[in-house]
PDB file of C-alpha atoms in Angstrom:
ATOM      1  CA  MET W   1    -138.290 -41.971  50.667  1.00  0.00           C
ATOM      2  CA  LEU W   2    -138.390 -44.272  47.756  1.00  0.00           C
ATOM      3  CA  PRO W   3    -137.399 -43.180  44.158  1.00  0.00           C
ATOM      4  CA  GLY W   4    -141.201 -43.195  43.343  1.00  0.00           C
ATOM      5  CA  GLY W   5    -141.923 -40.748  46.187  1.00  0.00           C
ATOM      6  CA  ALA W   6    -143.427 -43.202  48.676  1.00  0.00           C
ATOM      7  CA  GLU W   7    -142.343 -43.048  52.233  1.00  0.00           C
ATOM      8  CA  ILE W   8    -141.595 -46.199  54.056  1.00  0.00           C
ATOM      9  CA  GLU W   9    -140.088 -47.234  57.459  1.00  0.00           C
ATOM     10  CA  TYR W  10    -136.852 -48.964  57.004  1.00  0.00           C
ATOM     11  CA  GLY W  11    -134.151 -50.047  59.341  1.00  0.00           C
ATOM     12  CA  VAL W  12    -130.540 -49.366  58.275  1.00  0.00           C
ATOM     13  CA  LEU W  13    -127.386 -50.069  60.268  1.00  0.00           C
ATOM     14  CA  GLU W  14    -125.149 -47.027  59.755  1.00  0.00           C
ATOM     15  CA  SER W  15    -121.563 -47.703  60.031  1.00  0.00           C
ATOM     16  CA  GLY W  16    -118.102 -45.982  59.520  1.00  0.00           C
ATOM     17  CA  GLY W  17    -117.015 -49.196  57.931  1.00  0.00           C
ATOM     18  CA  PHE W  18    -114.011 -51.447  58.653  1.00  0.00           C
ATOM     19  CA  ALA W  19    -110.591 -52.408  57.278  1.00  0.00           C
ATOM     20  CA  ALA W  20    -109.415 -55.977  56.820  1.00  0.00           C
ATOM     21  CA  VAL W  21    -105.984 -57.105  55.714  1.00  0.00           C
ATOM     22  CA  VAL W  22    -104.580 -60.235  54.115  1.00  0.00           C
ATOM     23  CA  PRO W  23    -101.213 -60.424  55.758  1.00  0.00           C
ATOM     24  CA  VAL W  24     -98.657 -62.884  54.084  1.00  0.00           C
ATOM     25  CA  THR W  25     -95.418 -63.860  55.945  1.00  0.00           C
ATOM     26  CA  GLU W  26     -92.018 -64.095  54.332  1.00  0.00           C
ATOM     27  CA  GLY W  27     -92.612 -67.913  54.390  1.00  0.00           C
ATOM     28  CA  GLY W  28     -95.822 -67.517  52.243  1.00  0.00           C
ATOM     29  CA  GLU W  29     -98.301 -68.142  55.087  1.00  0.00           C
ATOM     30  CA  VAL W  30    -101.403 -66.004  55.586  1.00  0.00           C
ATOM     31  CA  VAL W  31    -101.903 -64.725  59.153  1.00  0.00           C
ATOM     32  CA  LEU W  32    -105.517 -65.104  60.353  1.00  0.00           C
ATOM     33  CA  VAL W  33    -107.212 -64.697  63.694  1.00  0.00           C
ATOM     34  CA  ARG W  34    -109.509 -67.130  65.516  1.00  0.00           C
ATOM     35  CA  GLN W  35    -111.775 -64.599  67.258  1.00  0.00           C
ATOM     36  CA  TRP W  36    -114.767 -64.741  69.412  1.00  0.00           C
ATOM     37  CA  ARG W  37    -117.862 -63.214  67.588  1.00  0.00           C
ATOM     38  CA  GLN W  38    -120.548 -62.493  70.039  1.00  0.00           C
ATOM     39  CA  PRO W  39    -123.607 -62.440  67.529  1.00  0.00           C
ATOM     40  CA  LEU W  40    -122.665 -65.947  66.476  1.00  0.00           C
ATOM     41  CA  SER W  41    -121.776 -67.160  70.017  1.00  0.00           C
ATOM     42  CA  SER W  42    -118.663 -68.894  68.715  1.00  0.00           C
ATOM     43  CA  PHE W  43    -115.149 -68.403  67.401  1.00  0.00           C
ATOM     44  CA  THR W  44    -114.523 -67.641  63.736  1.00  0.00           C
ATOM     45  CA  LEU W  45    -111.476 -67.779  61.655  1.00  0.00           C
ATOM     46  CA  GLU W  46    -110.973 -64.529  59.822  1.00  0.00           C
ATOM     47  CA  LEU W  47    -108.678 -61.804  58.634  1.00  0.00           C
ATOM     48  CA  PRO W  48    -107.365 -59.263  61.055  1.00  0.00           C
ATOM     49  CA  SER W  49    -109.797 -56.450  60.801  1.00  0.00           C
ATOM     50  CA  GLY W  50    -111.444 -53.599  62.783  1.00  0.00           C
ATOM     51  CA  GLY W  51    -113.378 -50.437  62.444  1.00  0.00           C
ATOM     52  CA  VAL W  52    -112.335 -47.298  60.634  1.00  0.00           C
ATOM     53  CA  ASP W  53    -112.658 -44.307  62.952  1.00  0.00           C
ATOM     54  CA  GLU W  54    -114.322 -41.101  61.663  1.00  0.00           C
ATOM     55  CA  GLY W  55    -111.924 -39.167  59.441  1.00  0.00           C
ATOM     56  CA  GLU W  56    -109.325 -42.025  59.528  1.00  0.00           C
ATOM     57  CA  ASP W  57    -107.669 -43.378  56.423  1.00  0.00           C
ATOM     58  CA  PRO W  58    -108.663 -47.043  56.085  1.00  0.00           C
ATOM     59  CA  LYS W  59    -105.096 -47.923  55.355  1.00  0.00           C
ATOM     60  CA  VAL W  60    -104.106 -46.696  58.682  1.00  0.00           C
ATOM     61  CA  ALA W  61    -106.819 -48.716  60.356  1.00  0.00           C
ATOM     62  CA  ALA W  62    -105.750 -51.799  58.568  1.00  0.00           C
ATOM     63  CA  GLY W  63    -102.176 -51.547  59.787  1.00  0.00           C
ATOM     64  CA  ARG W  64    -103.341 -50.711  63.355  1.00  0.00           C
ATOM     65  CA  GLU W  65    -105.627 -53.833  63.564  1.00  0.00           C
ATOM     66  CA  LEU W  66    -103.000 -56.017  62.099  1.00  0.00           C
ATOM     67  CA  PHE W  67    -100.692 -55.084  64.882  1.00  0.00           C
ATOM     68  CA  GLU W  68    -103.246 -54.987  67.612  1.00  0.00           C
ATOM     69  CA  GLU W  69    -104.745 -58.487  66.759  1.00  0.00           C
ATOM     70  CA  THR W  70    -101.608 -60.368  65.608  1.00  0.00           C
ATOM     71  CA  GLY W  71     -98.441 -58.631  66.537  1.00  0.00           C
ATOM     72  CA  PHE W  72     -97.418 -58.298  63.046  1.00  0.00           C
ATOM     73  CA  ARG W  73     -96.663 -55.021  61.118  1.00  0.00           C
ATOM     74  CA  ALA W  74     -97.680 -54.274  57.606  1.00  0.00           C
ATOM     75  CA  ALA W  75     -94.995 -54.036  54.966  1.00  0.00           C
ATOM     76  CA  GLU W  76     -96.195 -52.514  51.638  1.00  0.00           C
ATOM     77  CA  LEU W  77     -99.786 -52.281  52.496  1.00  0.00           C
ATOM     78  CA  GLU W  78    -101.758 -52.514  49.300  1.00  0.00           C
ATOM     79  CA  HIS W  79    -105.399 -51.631  48.764  1.00  0.00           C
ATOM     80  CA  LEU W  80    -107.217 -54.450  46.944  1.00  0.00           C
ATOM     81  CA  VAL W  81    -110.927 -53.209  46.872  1.00  0.00           C
ATOM     82  CA  SER W  82    -113.608 -51.575  48.966  1.00  0.00           C
ATOM     83  CA  VAL W  83    -117.046 -53.211  48.871  1.00  0.00           C
ATOM     84  CA  HIS W  84    -120.488 -52.504  50.427  1.00  0.00           C
ATOM     85  CA  THR W  85    -121.059 -55.586  52.935  1.00  0.00           C
ATOM     86  CA  SER W  86    -124.950 -55.666  52.600  1.00  0.00           C
ATOM     87  CA  THR W  87    -126.541 -53.075  50.482  1.00  0.00           C
ATOM     88  CA  GLY W  88    -129.964 -53.892  51.634  1.00  0.00           C
ATOM     89  CA  ARG W  89    -129.214 -53.564  55.320  1.00  0.00           C
ATOM     90  CA  THR W  90    -126.297 -51.194  56.036  1.00  0.00           C
ATOM     91  CA  THR W  91    -124.063 -48.363  54.960  1.00  0.00           C
ATOM     92  CA  GLU W  92    -120.952 -50.427  55.983  1.00  0.00           C
ATOM     93  CA  VAL W  93    -118.015 -50.515  53.574  1.00  0.00           C
ATOM     94  CA  CYS W  94    -115.219 -53.129  54.004  1.00  0.00           C
ATOM     95  CA  HIS W  95    -111.845 -51.929  52.771  1.00  0.00           C
ATOM     96  CA  LEU W  96    -109.652 -54.837  51.943  1.00  0.00           C
ATOM     97  CA  PHE W  97    -105.762 -54.764  51.929  1.00  0.00           C
ATOM     98  CA  ARG W  98    -102.907 -57.135  51.566  1.00  0.00           C
ATOM     99  CA  CYS W  99     -99.349 -56.757  52.792  1.00  0.00           C
ATOM    100  CA  GLY W 100     -96.216 -58.520  53.883  1.00  0.00           C
ATOM    101  CA  ALA W 101     -96.391 -59.440  57.616  1.00  0.00           C
ATOM    102  CA  VAL W 102     -93.389 -58.705  59.674  1.00  0.00           C
ATOM    103  CA  ARG W 103     -93.398 -59.938  63.364  1.00  0.00           C
ATOM    104  CA  ASP W 104     -93.104 -57.136  65.915  1.00  0.00           C
ATOM    105  CA  PRO W 105     -91.924 -58.349  69.453  1.00  0.00           C
ATOM    106  CA  GLU W 106     -94.074 -55.529  70.994  1.00  0.00           C
ATOM    107  CA  GLY W 107     -97.390 -57.139  69.972  1.00  0.00           C
ATOM    108  CA  PRO W 108    -100.082 -58.227  69.795  1.00  0.00           C
ATOM    109  CA  ARG W 109    -102.251 -55.817  71.966  1.00  0.00           C
ATOM    110  CA  PRO W 110    -105.869 -57.027  71.598  1.00  0.00           C
ATOM    111  CA  GLU W 111    -108.509 -54.957  73.340  1.00  0.00           C
ATOM    112  CA  PRO W 112    -109.750 -56.399  76.597  1.00  0.00           C
ATOM    113  CA  THR W 113    -113.132 -57.519  74.944  1.00  0.00           C
ATOM    114  CA  GLU W 114    -111.256 -59.446  72.264  1.00  0.00           C
ATOM    115  CA  PHE W 115    -110.514 -63.096  72.605  1.00  0.00           C
ATOM    116  CA  ILE W 116    -108.051 -63.913  69.693  1.00  0.00           C
ATOM    117  CA  GLU W 117    -105.631 -66.673  68.728  1.00  0.00           C
ATOM    118  CA  VAL W 118    -103.217 -65.985  65.844  1.00  0.00           C
ATOM    119  CA  VAL W 119    -103.236 -68.726  63.140  1.00  0.00           C
ATOM    120  CA  GLU W 120    -100.728 -68.914  60.343  1.00  0.00           C
ATOM    121  CA  MET W 121    -101.395 -71.230  57.454  1.00  0.00           C
ATOM    122  CA  PRO W 122    -100.573 -71.640  53.764  1.00  0.00           C
ATOM    123  CA  LEU W 123    -102.952 -69.856  51.458  1.00  0.00           C
ATOM    124  CA  GLY W 124    -103.932 -72.991  49.862  1.00  0.00           C
ATOM    125  CA  GLU W 125    -104.999 -74.431  53.262  1.00  0.00           C
ATOM    126  CA  ALA W 126    -106.992 -71.265  54.056  1.00  0.00           C
ATOM    127  CA  LEU W 127    -108.791 -71.521  50.750  1.00  0.00           C
ATOM    128  CA  GLU W 128    -109.745 -75.150  51.656  1.00  0.00           C
ATOM    129  CA  GLU W 129    -111.118 -73.786  54.851  1.00  0.00           C
ATOM    130  CA  ILE W 130    -113.583 -71.771  52.746  1.00  0.00           C
ATOM    131  CA  SER W 131    -114.600 -74.752  50.850  1.00  0.00           C
ATOM    132  CA  ASN W 132    -115.085 -76.951  53.971  1.00  0.00           C
ATOM    133  CA  GLY W 133    -117.060 -74.301  55.858  1.00  0.00           C
ATOM    134  CA  GLY W 134    -114.188 -73.438  58.305  1.00  0.00           C
ATOM    135  CA  ILE W 135    -114.062 -69.866  57.123  1.00  0.00           C
ATOM    136  CA  THR W 136    -117.484 -68.242  56.664  1.00  0.00           C
ATOM    137  CA  ASP W 137    -116.710 -64.614  57.127  1.00  0.00           C
ATOM    138  CA  ALA W 138    -117.333 -62.782  53.832  1.00  0.00           C
ATOM    139  CA  ALA W 139    -114.640 -60.284  54.041  1.00  0.00           C
ATOM    140  CA  THR W 140    -112.140 -63.197  54.695  1.00  0.00           C
ATOM    141  CA  VAL W 141    -113.549 -65.113  51.824  1.00  0.00           C
ATOM    142  CA  LEU W 142    -113.256 -62.154  49.445  1.00  0.00           C
ATOM    143  CA  GLY W 143    -109.795 -61.154  50.651  1.00  0.00           C
ATOM    144  CA  LEU W 144    -108.284 -64.705  50.329  1.00  0.00           C
ATOM    145  CA  ILE W 145    -109.754 -65.259  46.905  1.00  0.00           C
ATOM    146  CA  PHE W 146    -108.613 -61.749  45.700  1.00  0.00           C
ATOM    147  CA  VAL W 147    -105.025 -62.530  46.852  1.00  0.00           C
ATOM    148  CA  ARG W 148    -105.103 -66.003  45.250  1.00  0.00           C
ATOM    149  CA  ASN W 149    -106.301 -64.439  41.921  1.00  0.00           C
ATOM    150  CA  ARG W 150    -103.603 -61.672  42.281  1.00  0.00           C
ATOM    151  CA  ALA W 151    -100.889 -64.400  42.778  1.00  0.00           C
ATOM    152  CA  ALA W 152    -102.120 -66.410  39.834  1.00  0.00           C
ATOM    153  CA  SER W 153    -102.087 -63.313  37.520  1.00  0.00           C
ATOM    154  CA  ASP W 154     -98.577 -62.333  38.858  1.00  0.00           C
ATOM    155  CA  SER W 155     -97.181 -65.777  37.933  1.00  0.00           C
TER     156      SER W 155
END
């Protein structure tokens, strides 16, 4: 029902949301994943991310997905922002985090349906990938820009 009282048929994708993390190595590189995305029928370069289970703290989901997809553990996981991904189409919320990335020899452990390559690169190079169309995932764009702006304000 609309605020004016009219009833309409409207399709909404309901979602528990997802967590994405900008992991930064001790050497200052960001850890990304080149991952197969079925809706696009191609690989994308993006932040490690995954669904937040019902009742789960998004921070826990971010740490879990980081390890599963990259084999890194999160040090000092910090919440950056939570945003609606598409307010006209879905209830989905993206919870963005940043952290230090510490390699764990026990990982990664991707799910059988995930086709993932771990990619480490300097933040500046990742930002260039945004400009040249190599990174098109909105959560990744937002996360990388957020981290760049935080780094600039911390200087």
